[in-house]
CSV table of C-alpha atoms in Angstrom, one decimal:
chain,number,residue,atom,x,y,z
A,813,ARG,CA,-15.5,-47.2,14.3
A,814,LEU,CA,-17.8,-45.4,11.9
A,815,ILE,CA,-16.9,-42.1,10.2
A,816,ILE,CA,-20.2,-40.3,10.1
A,817,LEU,CA,-20.6,-37.2,8.0
A,818,ALA,CA,-23.7,-35.4,9.1
A,819,HIS,CA,-25.6,-32.2,9.1
A,820,PHE,CA,-23.4,-30.8,6.3
A,821,HIS,CA,-24.3,-30.1,2.7
A,822,TYR,CA,-21.5,-31.2,0.4
A,823,THR,CA,-20.7,-29.8,-2.9
A,824,TRP,CA,-18.7,-32.6,-4.4
A,825,ILE,CA,-15.8,-31.9,-6.7
A,826,ALA,CA,-15.9,-32.7,-10.5
A,827,SER,CA,-19.5,-32.8,-11.7
A,828,SER,CA,-21.2,-34.4,-8.7
A,829,PRO,CA,-24.4,-32.6,-7.5
A,830,PRO,CA,-24.9,-31.4,-4.0
A,831,ILE,CA,-25.5,-34.2,-1.5
A,832,THR,CA,-26.7,-34.3,2.1
A,833,ILE,CA,-25.7,-37.1,4.5
A,834,THR,CA,-27.6,-37.4,7.8
A,835,ALA,CA,-27.2,-39.6,10.7
A,836,SER,CA,-29.6,-38.1,13.2
A,837,ALA,CA,-30.2,-41.4,15.0
A,838,LEU,CA,-26.6,-41.8,15.9
A,839,SER,CA,-24.8,-40.1,18.8
A,840,PHE,CA,-21.5,-40.0,20.5
A,841,THR,CA,-20.7,-41.1,24.0
A,842,THR,CA,-19.8,-37.6,25.2
A,843,THR,CA,-21.7,-34.3,24.7
A,844,PRO,CA,-20.1,-30.8,25.2
A,845,SER,CA,-21.2,-29.3,28.5
A,846,HIS,CA,-23.0,-25.9,28.6
A,847,ASP,CA,-19.7,-24.2,29.6
A,848,GLU,CA,-17.9,-25.7,26.7
A,849,THR,CA,-20.6,-24.6,24.3
A,850,THR,CA,-20.5,-21.1,25.6
A,851,ALA,CA,-16.7,-20.9,25.4
A,852,THR,CA,-16.5,-22.2,21.8
A,853,SER,CA,-19.3,-20.0,20.5
A,854,ASN,CA,-17.6,-16.8,21.5
A,855,TYR,CA,-16.6,-16.1,17.9
A,856,ARG,CA,-15.3,-12.6,18.6
A,857,LYS,CA,-12.8,-13.8,21.2
A,858,ILE,CA,-11.7,-16.7,19.1
A,859,LEU,CA,-11.2,-14.8,15.9
A,860,LEU,CA,-9.6,-11.6,17.3
A,861,SER,CA,-7.1,-13.5,19.6
A,862,GLY,CA,-5.5,-15.5,16.8
A,863,THR,CA,-6.3,-18.7,18.6
A,864,PRO,CA,-4.7,-21.7,16.9
A,865,MET,CA,-7.4,-23.9,15.1
A,866,MET,CA,-7.4,-27.0,13.1
A,867,ASP,CA,-9.8,-27.1,10.1
A,868,VAL,CA,-10.8,-30.7,9.6
A,869,ARG,CA,-12.7,-30.1,6.4
A,870,SER,CA,-11.3,-31.4,3.1
A,871,PRO,CA,-8.5,-29.5,1.3
A,872,ILE,CA,-10.8,-28.1,-1.4
A,873,GLU,CA,-13.2,-26.7,1.2
A,874,TYR,CA,-10.2,-25.1,3.0
A,875,GLN,CA,-8.9,-23.5,-0.2
A,876,LYS,CA,-12.3,-21.9,-0.9
A,877,GLY,CA,-12.2,-20.2,2.4
A,878,SER,CA,-11.1,-20.6,6.0
A,879,ILE,CA,-9.8,-18.5,9.0
A,880,GLN,CA,-6.5,-16.7,9.0
A,881,HIS,CA,-4.9,-18.8,11.8
A,882,ALA,CA,-6.4,-22.2,10.9
A,883,LEU,CA,-4.4,-25.1,9.8
A,884,ASN,CA,-6.0,-27.7,7.5
A,885,LEU,CA,-5.8,-31.2,9.0
A,886,PRO,CA,-8.6,-32.9,7.2
A,887,LEU,CA,-10.5,-36.0,8.2
A,888,LEU,CA,-11.2,-36.9,4.6
A,889,SER,CA,-9.1,-36.0,1.5
A,890,ASP,CA,-10.8,-34.5,-1.5
A,891,ASP,CA,-10.9,-37.9,-3.3
A,892,GLU,CA,-12.3,-39.6,-0.3
A,893,ARG,CA,-15.0,-37.0,0.2
A,894,HIS,CA,-15.9,-37.4,-3.5
A,895,LEU,CA,-16.1,-41.2,-3.2
A,896,VAL,CA,-18.3,-41.0,-0.1
A,897,GLY,CA,-20.6,-38.6,-1.8
A,898,CYS,CA,-20.9,-40.8,-4.9
A,899,ALA,CA,-21.6,-43.9,-2.7
A,900,TYR,CA,-24.4,-42.0,-0.9
A,901,LYS,CA,-26.0,-40.9,-4.2
A,902,LYS,CA,-25.9,-44.4,-5.8
A,903,GLU,CA,-26.3,-46.8,-2.9
A,904,GLY,CA,-27.6,-44.8,0.1
A,905,GLU,CA,-26.5,-43.7,3.5
A,906,ASP,CA,-25.4,-47.1,4.9
A,907,ALA,CA,-23.1,-47.6,1.9
A,908,ALA,CA,-21.6,-44.2,2.3
A,909,ILE,CA,-20.9,-44.8,6.0
A,910,GLU,CA,-19.4,-48.2,5.3
A,911,LEU,CA,-17.1,-46.7,2.7
A,912,GLY,CA,-16.0,-43.9,5.0
A,913,ASN,CA,-15.2,-46.6,7.6
A,914,LYS,CA,-13.0,-48.3,5.1
A,915,LEU,CA,-11.2,-45.2,3.8
A,916,VAL,CA,-9.9,-43.9,7.1
A,917,ARG,CA,-8.5,-46.8,9.1
A,918,GLY,CA,-5.2,-48.5,9.6
A,919,GLY,CA,-2.2,-46.5,8.3
A,920,VAL,CA,-4.3,-43.7,6.9
A,921,LYS,CA,-6.0,-43.1,10.2
A,922,LYS,CA,-2.6,-43.4,12.1
A,923,GLU,CA,-1.0,-40.8,9.8
A,924,ARG,CA,-3.8,-38.3,10.3
A,925,MET,CA,-4.0,-39.0,14.0
A,926,LYS,CA,-0.3,-38.1,14.3
A,927,LEU,CA,-1.0,-34.7,12.8
A,928,TRP,CA,-4.0,-34.0,15.0
A,929,VAL,CA,-2.1,-35.1,18.2
A,930,ASP,CA,1.0,-33.1,17.2
A,931,PHE,CA,-1.2,-30.0,16.8
A,932,CYS,CA,-2.8,-30.6,20.3
A,933,ARG,CA,0.5,-31.1,21.9
A,934,ARG,CA,2.0,-28.0,20.2
A,935,TYR,CA,-0.9,-25.8,21.4
A,936,PRO,CA,-2.1,-27.5,24.6
A,937,ASN,CA,-3.0,-24.1,26.1
A,938,GLY,CA,-3.7,-22.2,22.9
A,939,SER,CA,-0.1,-21.0,22.6
A,940,SER,CA,0.1,-19.6,19.1
A,941,ASP,CA,3.9,-19.2,18.8
A,942,GLY,CA,4.6,-19.5,15.1
A,943,CYS,CA,0.9,-19.6,14.3
A,944,ASP,CA,0.0,-15.9,14.6
A,945,GLY,CA,3.0,-13.7,14.4
A,946,GLY,CA,4.7,-15.0,17.6
A,947,LYS,CA,2.0,-13.9,19.9
A,948,ARG,CA,1.0,-16.1,22.8
A,949,GLN,CA,-2.6,-16.5,23.9
A,950,GLU,CA,-3.9,-18.1,27.0
A,951,GLN,CA,-7.2,-19.6,25.9
A,952,GLY,CA,-7.2,-23.2,24.4
A,953,GLY,CA,-7.0,-24.1,20.8
A,954,TYR,CA,-10.0,-25.3,18.8
A,955,LEU,CA,-11.0,-27.6,15.9
A,956,PHE,CA,-13.9,-27.1,13.5
A,957,CYS,CA,-15.5,-28.5,10.4
A,958,PHE,CA,-18.2,-26.8,8.3
A,959,ARG,CA,-21.1,-26.8,10.8
A,960,GLY,CA,-19.4,-28.2,14.0
A,961,GLY,CA,-21.1,-31.5,13.4
A,962,LEU,CA,-19.9,-35.1,13.2
A,963,ARG,CA,-16.7,-34.6,11.4
A,964,SER,CA,-15.5,-32.4,14.2
A,965,GLN,CA,-16.9,-34.7,16.9
A,966,THR,CA,-15.3,-37.7,15.3
A,967,VAL,CA,-11.9,-36.1,15.3
A,968,GLN,CA,-12.4,-34.8,18.8
A,969,ARG,CA,-13.4,-38.3,20.1
A,970,TRP,CA,-10.4,-40.0,18.4
A,971,ILE,CA,-8.0,-37.5,19.9
A,972,GLU,CA,-9.5,-38.0,23.3
A,973,GLU,CA,-9.2,-41.8,23.0
A,974,GLU,CA,-5.6,-41.4,21.8
A,975,ILE,CA,-4.1,-38.9,24.4
A,976,GLY,CA,-6.9,-38.2,26.9
A,977,ILE,CA,-7.4,-34.6,25.8
A,978,ARG,CA,-10.8,-33.3,24.8
A,979,TYR,CA,-9.9,-30.6,22.3
A,980,PRO,CA,-12.8,-28.1,22.1
A,981,ILE,CA,-14.9,-27.6,19.0
A,982,VAL,CA,-16.1,-24.3,17.6
A,983,THR,CA,-19.8,-24.4,17.9
A,984,GLY,CA,-21.4,-24.1,14.5
A,985,GLY,CA,-18.0,-24.6,12.7
A,986,TYR,CA,-16.7,-22.5,9.9
A,987,LYS,CA,-20.2,-21.5,8.7
A,988,ALA,CA,-21.0,-19.9,12.1
A,989,MET,CA,-17.7,-18.0,12.2
A,990,ARG,CA,-18.2,-16.7,8.6
A,991,THR,CA,-21.8,-15.8,9.3
A,992,PHE,CA,-20.6,-13.9,12.4
A,993,LEU,CA,-18.0,-11.9,10.4
A,994,LEU,CA,-20.4,-11.1,7.5
A,995,GLU,CA,-23.1,-9.9,10.0
A,996,GLU,CA,-20.6,-7.7,11.8
A,997,LEU,CA,-19.5,-6.2,8.4
A,998,ASP,CA,-23.2,-5.6,7.5
A,999,GLN,CA,-23.8,-3.9,10.8
A,1000,TRP,CA,-20.7,-1.7,10.5
A,1001,SER,CA,-21.5,-0.7,6.9
A,1002,SER,CA,-24.9,0.7,7.9
A,1003,SER,CA,-23.7,2.4,11.1
A,1004,SER,CA,-23.5,6.1,11.9
A,1005,THR,CA,-21.2,7.9,14.2
A,1006,SER,CA,-24.1,8.9,16.5
A,1007,SER,CA,-24.9,5.3,17.4
A,1008,THR,CA,-23.5,4.0,20.6
A,1009,SER,CA,-24.8,0.4,20.8
A,1010,SER,CA,-21.6,-1.3,19.9
A,1011,SER,CA,-18.0,-0.6,19.0
A,1012,LEU,CA,-19.0,-1.1,15.4
A,1013,LEU,CA,-21.7,1.5,15.4
A,1014,SER,CA,-19.6,4.1,17.2
A,1015,SER,CA,-16.7,4.1,14.8
A,1016,SER,CA,-15.9,6.5,12.0
A,1017,LEU,CA,-14.2,5.8,8.7
A,1018,VAL,CA,-11.6,8.0,7.1
A,1019,VAL,CA,-10.6,7.2,3.5
A,1020,VAL,CA,-7.0,8.0,2.5
A,1021,CYS,CA,-7.0,9.5,-1.0
A,1022,GLY,CA,-4.2,10.7,-3.3
A,1023,LYS,CA,-2.9,10.4,-6.8
A,1024,THR,CA,-1.0,7.3,-8.0
A,1025,GLY,CA,2.4,7.2,-6.4
A,1026,SER,CA,1.5,9.5,-3.5
A,1027,GLY,CA,2.3,6.7,-1.1
A,1028,LYS,CA,-1.2,5.9,0.3
A,1029,THR,CA,-0.1,2.4,1.4
A,1030,ARG,CA,2.9,3.9,3.2
A,1031,VAL,CA,0.5,6.2,5.2
A,1032,ILE,CA,-1.8,3.2,6.0
A,1033,ASN,CA,1.2,1.2,7.3
A,1034,ASP,CA,2.4,4.2,9.4
A,1035,LEU,CA,-1.0,4.4,11.0
A,1036,LYS,CA,-1.3,0.7,11.9
A,1037,GLU,CA,-1.4,1.6,15.6
A,1038,TYR,CA,-4.0,4.2,15.0
A,1039,GLY,CA,-6.7,2.0,13.4
A,1040,SER,CA,-5.7,1.5,9.7
A,1041,ILE,CA,-6.5,-1.5,7.6
A,1042,ASP,CA,-4.2,-2.4,4.6
A,1043,LEU,CA,-6.8,-3.8,2.1
A,1044,GLU,CA,-4.1,-4.2,-0.6
A,1045,GLY,CA,-1.9,-6.2,1.8
A,1046,LEU,CA,-4.8,-8.5,2.7
A,1047,ALA,CA,-5.6,-8.9,-1.1
A,1048,ASN,CA,-1.9,-9.5,-1.8
A,1049,HIS,CA,-2.1,-7.0,-4.7
A,1050,ARG,CA,-1.0,-3.4,-5.3
A,1051,GLY,CA,-4.3,-2.4,-6.7
A,1052,SER,CA,-3.5,-1.4,-10.3
A,1053,ALA,CA,-2.8,-2.9,-13.7
A,1054,PHE,CA,0.7,-3.3,-12.5
A,1055,GLY,CA,-0.3,-4.6,-9.1
A,1056,ASN,CA,0.2,-8.4,-9.4
A,1057,LEU,CA,3.1,-9.9,-7.4
A,1058,PRO,CA,5.2,-12.7,-8.9
A,1059,GLY,CA,5.2,-16.4,-8.0
A,1060,ASP,CA,3.5,-18.3,-5.2
A,1061,ALA,CA,4.2,-15.4,-2.9
A,1062,GLY,CA,2.0,-13.2,-5.2
A,1063,ARG,CA,-1.0,-15.5,-5.2
A,1064,GLN,CA,-4.1,-13.8,-4.1
A,1065,PRO,CA,-6.3,-15.4,-1.4
A,1066,SER,CA,-9.8,-16.7,-2.2
A,1067,GLN,CA,-12.6,-14.3,-2.1
A,1068,SER,CA,-13.9,-15.7,1.2
A,1069,ASP,CA,-10.5,-15.7,2.8
A,1070,PHE,CA,-10.1,-12.0,1.8
A,1071,GLU,CA,-13.5,-11.1,3.2
A,1072,ASN,CA,-12.8,-13.0,6.4
A,1073,SER,CA,-9.4,-11.3,6.9
A,1074,VAL,CA,-10.8,-7.8,6.2
A,1075,VAL,CA,-13.5,-8.2,8.9
A,1076,VAL,CA,-11.1,-9.7,11.4
A,1077,ASP,CA,-8.7,-6.8,10.9
A,1078,LEU,CA,-11.6,-4.4,11.1
A,1079,LEU,CA,-12.8,-5.8,14.4
A,1080,ARG,CA,-9.2,-5.8,15.8
A,1081,ALA,CA,-8.8,-2.1,14.8
A,1082,LEU,CA,-12.2,-1.3,16.5
A,1083,GLU,CA,-11.1,-3.1,19.6
A,1084,GLY,CA,-8.0,-1.0,19.7
A,1085,GLU,CA,-5.3,-3.5,18.8
A,1086,GLY,CA,-2.0,-1.7,18.4
A,1087,ARG,CA,-3.1,1.1,20.7
A,1088,TYR,CA,-3.8,-1.1,23.6
A,1089,GLY,CA,-2.0,-4.4,22.8
A,1090,SER,CA,-3.4,-7.6,21.3
A,1091,ASP,CA,-4.8,-9.3,24.4
A,1092,HIS,CA,-8.6,-9.7,23.9
A,1093,SER,CA,-9.1,-12.1,26.7
A,1094,ASP,CA,-10.8,-9.5,29.0
A,1095,ARG,CA,-12.3,-7.2,26.4
A,1096,THR,CA,-15.5,-9.1,25.5
A,1097,THR,CA,-18.6,-9.6,27.5
A,1098,PRO,CA,-19.8,-13.2,28.3
A,1099,ASP,CA,-22.1,-13.1,25.2
A,1100,GLY,CA,-19.1,-12.2,23.0
A,1101,SER,CA,-20.0,-8.5,22.4
A,1102,ALA,CA,-17.3,-5.8,22.6
A,1103,ALA,CA,-16.6,-4.6,26.1
A,1104,GLY,CA,-15.4,-1.2,25.0
A,1105,ALA,CA,-18.7,-0.2,23.3
A,1106,GLY,CA,-19.3,3.4,22.4
A,1107,LEU,CA,-15.7,4.7,22.4
A,1108,GLY,CA,-15.9,6.3,19.0
A,1109,ARG,CA,-12.8,4.8,17.2
A,1110,ARG,CA,-11.6,6.0,13.8
A,1111,ILE,CA,-10.6,3.6,11.0
A,1112,PHE,CA,-8.3,4.5,8.1
A,1113,MET,CA,-8.6,2.7,4.8
A,1114,GLU,CA,-7.0,3.4,1.4
A,1115,ASP,CA,-9.2,4.6,-1.4
A,1116,GLU,CA,-9.9,1.6,-3.6
A,1117,GLY,CA,-12.1,0.7,-6.5
A,1118,ASN,CA,-14.6,-2.2,-6.4
A,1119,ARG,CA,-11.8,-4.7,-7.2
A,1120,ILE,CA,-8.2,-5.3,-6.0
A,1121,GLY,CA,-6.8,-7.6,-8.6
A,1122,ASN,CA,-9.1,-10.6,-9.0
A,1123,LEU,CA,-10.8,-9.9,-5.7
A,1124,GLY,CA,-14.0,-7.8,-5.2
A,1125,LEU,CA,-14.4,-5.5,-2.2
A,1126,PRO,CA,-17.2,-6.8,0.0
A,1127,VAL,CA,-20.3,-4.9,-1.0
A,1128,PRO,CA,-21.0,-3.6,2.5
A,1129,LEU,CA,-17.4,-2.3,2.7
A,1130,SER,CA,-17.7,-0.6,-0.7
A,1131,VAL,CA,-20.9,1.1,0.3
A,1132,ARG,CA,-19.4,2.3,3.6
A,1133,MET,CA,-16.3,3.7,1.9
A,1134,LYS,CA,-18.5,5.7,-0.5
A,1135,ALA,CA,-20.4,7.1,2.5
A,1136,CYS,CA,-17.3,7.6,4.6
A,1137,ASP,CA,-17.0,10.2,7.4
A,1138,GLY,CA,-14.4,12.1,5.6
A,1139,VAL,CA,-11.2,11.8,3.5
A,1140,VAL,CA,-7.6,12.9,3.9
A,1141,VAL,CA,-5.7,13.8,0.7
A,1142,ILE,CA,-2.0,13.1,0.2
A,1143,ASP,CA,-0.3,15.8,-1.9
A,1144,GLN,CA,3.1,14.9,-3.3
A,1145,THR,CA,4.9,16.5,-6.3
A,1146,VAL,CA,5.1,14.6,-9.6
A,1147,GLU,CA,8.8,14.0,-9.0
A,1148,GLU,CA,8.2,12.5,-5.5
A,1149,ARG,CA,5.4,10.2,-7.0
A,1150,VAL,CA,7.7,9.1,-9.8
A,1151,ASP,CA,10.3,8.1,-7.2
A,1152,VAL,CA,7.7,6.0,-5.3
A,1153,ILE,CA,6.7,4.2,-8.5
A,1154,LEU,CA,10.4,3.6,-9.4
A,1155,GLN,CA,11.0,2.0,-5.9
A,1156,ASP,CA,7.8,-0.1,-5.9
A,1157,TYR,CA,7.3,-1.2,-9.5
A,1158,VAL,CA,10.8,-1.1,-11.0
A,1159,LEU,CA,13.4,-1.9,-8.2
A,1160,ASP,CA,11.3,-3.8,-5.7
A,1161,LEU,CA,9.2,-5.7,-8.3
A,1162,ARG,CA,12.3,-6.7,-10.2
A,1163,ARG,CA,13.9,-8.0,-7.0
A,1164,ARG,CA,10.8,-10.0,-6.3
A,1165,PHE,CA,10.9,-11.6,-9.8
A,1166,ILE,CA,14.5,-12.5,-9.4
A,1167,GLU,CA,14.0,-14.0,-5.9
A,1168,ASP,CA,11.1,-16.0,-7.2
A,1169,VAL,CA,13.3,-17.5,-10.0
A,1170,VAL,CA,16.1,-18.3,-7.4
A,1171,ARG,CA,13.5,-20.0,-5.2
A,1172,GLN,CA,12.2,-22.1,-8.2
A,1173,GLN,CA,15.8,-23.1,-9.2
A,1174,GLN,CA,16.6,-24.2,-5.6
A,1175,GLN,CA,13.4,-26.3,-5.5
A,1176,GLN,CA,14.3,-27.9,-8.8
A,1177,GLN,CA,17.8,-28.8,-7.5
A,1178,GLN,CA,16.3,-30.3,-4.3
A,1179,HIS,CA,13.7,-32.4,-6.1
A,1180,GLY,CA,16.0,-33.3,-9.0
A,1181,GLY,CA,19.1,-34.1,-6.9
A,1182,GLY,CA,21.0,-31.4,-8.6
A,1183,GLY,CA,23.3,-30.7,-5.7
A,1184,GLY,CA,23.5,-27.9,-3.2
A,1185,GLY,CA,23.1,-24.2,-3.3
A,1186,SER,CA,23.3,-21.9,-6.3
A,1187,THR,CA,26.6,-21.2,-8.1
A,1188,ASP,CA,27.6,-17.7,-9.2
A,1189,HIS,CA,26.7,-18.7,-12.7
A,1190,GLY,CA,23.2,-19.9,-11.5
A,1191,SER,CA,22.8,-16.6,-9.6
A,1192,SER,CA,23.6,-14.6,-12.8
A,1193,SER,CA,21.2,-16.7,-14.8
A,1194,ALA,CA,18.4,-16.2,-12.2
A,1195,GLU,CA,19.0,-12.4,-12.4
A,1196,LYS,CA,18.7,-12.5,-16.2
A,1197,ILE,CA,15.6,-14.6,-16.2
A,1198,GLY,CA,14.0,-12.6,-13.4
A,1199,PHE,CA,14.8,-9.4,-15.3
A,1200,GLU,CA,13.2,-10.6,-18.5
A,1201,LEU,CA,10.1,-11.8,-16.6
A,1202,HIS,CA,9.8,-8.3,-14.9
A,1203,ARG,CA,10.2,-6.6,-18.3
A,1204,ASP,CA,7.6,-8.8,-19.9
A,1205,TYR,CA,5.2,-8.3,-17.0
A,1206,CYS,CA,5.5,-4.5,-17.2
A,1207,LEU,CA,4.9,-4.5,-21.0
A,1208,ASN,CA,1.9,-6.8,-20.6
A,1209,ALA,CA,0.5,-4.6,-17.8
A,1210,LEU,CA,0.8,-1.6,-20.1
A,1211,GLY,CA,-1.0,-3.6,-22.8
A,1212,ARG,CA,-4.0,-4.2,-20.4
A,1213,ILE,CA,-4.7,-0.4,-20.4
A,1214,GLN,CA,-4.0,0.1,-24.1
A,1215,LYS,CA,-7.5,1.0,-25.1
A,1216,ARG,CA,-7.8,3.6,-22.3
A,1217,LEU,CA,-4.4,5.1,-23.3
A,1218,GLY,CA,-5.2,5.4,-27.0
A,1219,GLY,CA,-3.1,4.0,-29.8
A,1220,ASP,CA,-0.5,6.8,-30.2
A,1221,ARG,CA,0.1,7.3,-26.5
A,1222,TYR,CA,0.3,3.5,-25.9
A,1223,GLU,CA,2.9,3.0,-28.7
A,1224,LEU,CA,5.1,5.8,-27.4
A,1225,LEU,CA,4.9,4.5,-23.8
A,1226,ARG,CA,5.7,1.0,-25.0
A,1227,GLU,CA,8.7,2.1,-27.0
A,1228,THR,CA,10.0,4.1,-24.1
A,1229,MET,CA,9.5,1.3,-21.7
A,1230,GLU,CA,11.2,-1.2,-24.0
A,1231,ALA,CA,14.1,1.2,-24.5
A,1232,ALA,CA,14.5,1.7,-20.7
A,1233,PHE,CA,14.7,-2.1,-20.1
A,1234,ARG,CA,17.2,-2.5,-23.0
A,1235,GLU,CA,19.4,0.2,-21.5
A,1236,ASP,CA,19.2,-1.4,-18.1
A,1237,ILE,CA,20.6,-4.7,-19.4
A,1238,VAL,CA,23.1,-3.2,-21.8
A,1239,THR,CA,24.6,-0.3,-19.9
A,1240,THR,CA,23.7,-0.5,-16.2
A,1241,GLY,CA,23.1,-4.1,-15.5
A,1242,VAL,CA,19.7,-5.3,-14.2
A,1243,GLY,CA,19.6,-2.8,-11.4
A,1244,VAL,CA,18.7,-5.0,-8.4
A,1245,ASP,CA,20.7,-3.3,-5.7
A,1246,GLY,CA,17.9,-0.7,-4.8
A,1247,ASP,CA,19.9,2.2,-6.2
A,1248,VAL,CA,17.9,4.3,-8.6
A,1249,SER,CA,21.1,5.6,-10.2
A,1250,HIS,CA,21.7,2.1,-11.5
A,1251,ILE,CA,18.6,2.0,-13.8
A,1252,SER,CA,18.0,3.8,-17.0
A,1253,PRO,CA,16.8,7.4,-16.9
A,1254,LEU,CA,14.2,6.4,-19.4
A,1255,HIS,CA,12.2,4.8,-16.6
A,1256,TRP,CA,11.5,8.3,-15.3
A,1257,VAL,CA,10.2,9.3,-18.7
A,1258,TRP,CA,7.6,6.6,-19.2
A,1259,ILE,CA,6.5,6.7,-15.5
A,1260,THR,CA,6.0,10.5,-15.6
A,1261,SER,CA,4.0,10.3,-18.8
A,1262,LEU,CA,1.8,7.4,-17.5
A,1263,LEU,CA,1.1,9.4,-14.3
A,1264,VAL,CA,0.4,12.8,-15.7
A,1265,ASP,CA,-1.4,11.8,-18.9
A,1266,TYR,CA,-3.4,8.8,-17.6
A,1267,TYR,CA,-3.6,8.1,-13.9
A,1268,ASP,CA,-3.8,11.7,-12.8
A,1269,LYS,CA,-6.7,12.5,-15.1
A,1270,MET,CA,-8.5,9.4,-14.0
A,1271,TYR,CA,-8.0,10.3,-10.4
A,1272,ASP,CA,-9.2,13.9,-10.9
A,1273,TYR,CA,-12.4,12.6,-12.5
A,1274,GLN,CA,-13.1,10.0,-9.8
A,1275,PHE,CA,-12.3,12.4,-6.9
A,1276,ALA,CA,-14.6,15.0,-8.4
A,1277,GLN,CA,-17.5,12.4,-8.1
A,1278,ARG,CA,-16.9,12.1,-4.3
A,1279,ASP,CA,-19.2,13.9,-1.9
A,1280,SER,CA,-17.0,13.6,1.1
A,1281,LYS,CA,-15.6,16.2,3.5
A,1282,VAL,CA,-11.9,16.8,3.2
A,1283,LEU,CA,-10.6,16.5,6.7
A,1284,PHE,CA,-7.0,17.3,6.0
A,1285,GLN,CA,-4.7,17.7,3.0
A,1286,GLY,CA,-0.9,17.6,2.9
A,1287,ASP,CA,2.1,15.5,2.1
A,1288,ARG,CA,2.6,12.0,3.6
A,1289,ASN,CA,4.3,13.1,6.7
A,1290,ALA,CA,1.8,15.8,7.4
A,1291,VAL,CA,-1.1,13.4,7.0
A,1292,VAL,CA,0.4,10.9,9.4
A,1293,GLU,CA,1.2,13.7,12.0
A,1294,TRP,CA,-2.4,15.0,11.7
A,1295,ALA,CA,-3.9,11.6,12.2
A,1296,LYS,CA,-1.8,11.0,15.3
A,1297,ALA,CA,-2.4,14.5,16.7
A,1298,THR,CA,-6.2,14.2,16.3
A,1299,ASP,CA,-6.5,10.7,17.6
A,1300,THR,CA,-8.5,10.7,20.9
A,1301,SER,CA,-9.1,7.0,21.4
A,1302,HIS,CA,-6.0,6.6,23.5
A,1303,ASN,CA,-7.7,8.7,26.2
A,1304,ASN,CA,-10.5,6.1,26.5
A,1305,ASN,CA,-10.1,3.2,28.8
A,1306,ILE,CA,-10.9,-0.3,27.6
A,1307,LEU,CA,-13.1,-1.9,30.2
């Protein structure tokens, strides 16, 4: 059997130039019916419902960007994809097809077939248990490649020959889904509250503002059922010089993954997920448009700069946030804000560093045959290493804003921070039990100074540049209560 890679522009790894392989004269024995094509091109329904999908592109393509609930089960490995591309460049299409035929056969094909078949059997009716937060969907699962071309069709045909199941393909593949998402975001960014042509155009955006430590993310999480989107959660970053999270758990997604996730969450919020449940099966029209158009939903997002860690906010989103429909301002005392920073960046972040060290030690034991679980001595060692990593991380983060702080202020803050960590380890232990009384009082000193002398001044300047109506101002609890009390979307019926 031939492996045909068609209608797809490959960007080969290493230094290979872009290559296109076509096989327009070849066809498969079966062609999707009109009904199948309609079902698999309803991108809104597929993306919002969390339908399980297998992404049969190569791992490097998957890493650059995919869909939240897609599992990478590639037809070709990165090396195989590279070799096929080189063969096409040097020897032509026939040689490339012949090489592909040789690369995926026998044991290699059998191993990949098992993974594809296991996926189909696990989600025969699109059940996404364990794939999307334990939710169960009724529509079938899907597979896709870049353009929904011959890679998808090849895997589909092999699965059908193996177990008699014709697993549906996403029409147009990943490119079509990503295009759909970016077009939806573009449409929303240029919308106005007076428009009623779609749920995107009838929405309003409220930006949650407040000084550093005011707990903006806490408010966003409290309003999840009222249309909030946690941009920092999707970016896996806390949005400041101190915002990186440790280890593999702290790795940020690719730019494309971040953008895709933002738009999916936006569409879910606009469709009323949380207020009305997560079943989108009856809330889209046959052409995939929103069924509940014109209901005037309100979206809450935290005030962000143009970047969250290494990721850039999508330009249309940044534009819309600057031209939002109003802001709410969280007012907390300095003492309350210091407590939030202590919880998030001292206690919680330290715990995460220690847990990451423990996880690495356990993995080393498993791979190195070093025996079972951690001993008390190993646990103590992990706490010490994690503590030191956390200390070094905070000092390095402070160093990243050294120029903005100024030399004298930076030196004083660094000295105080170093003294706080020394006191933690010498007099109070590493302080990982979540009790603020078990950490040095000097942490209050450097955090207060950093907030009042640096972050507050920066916030005051940036907020003064805003030309947005202040809809409400109060502490965290008051903001949440106001948002809930003024929400009218629950009075609208989803068609």
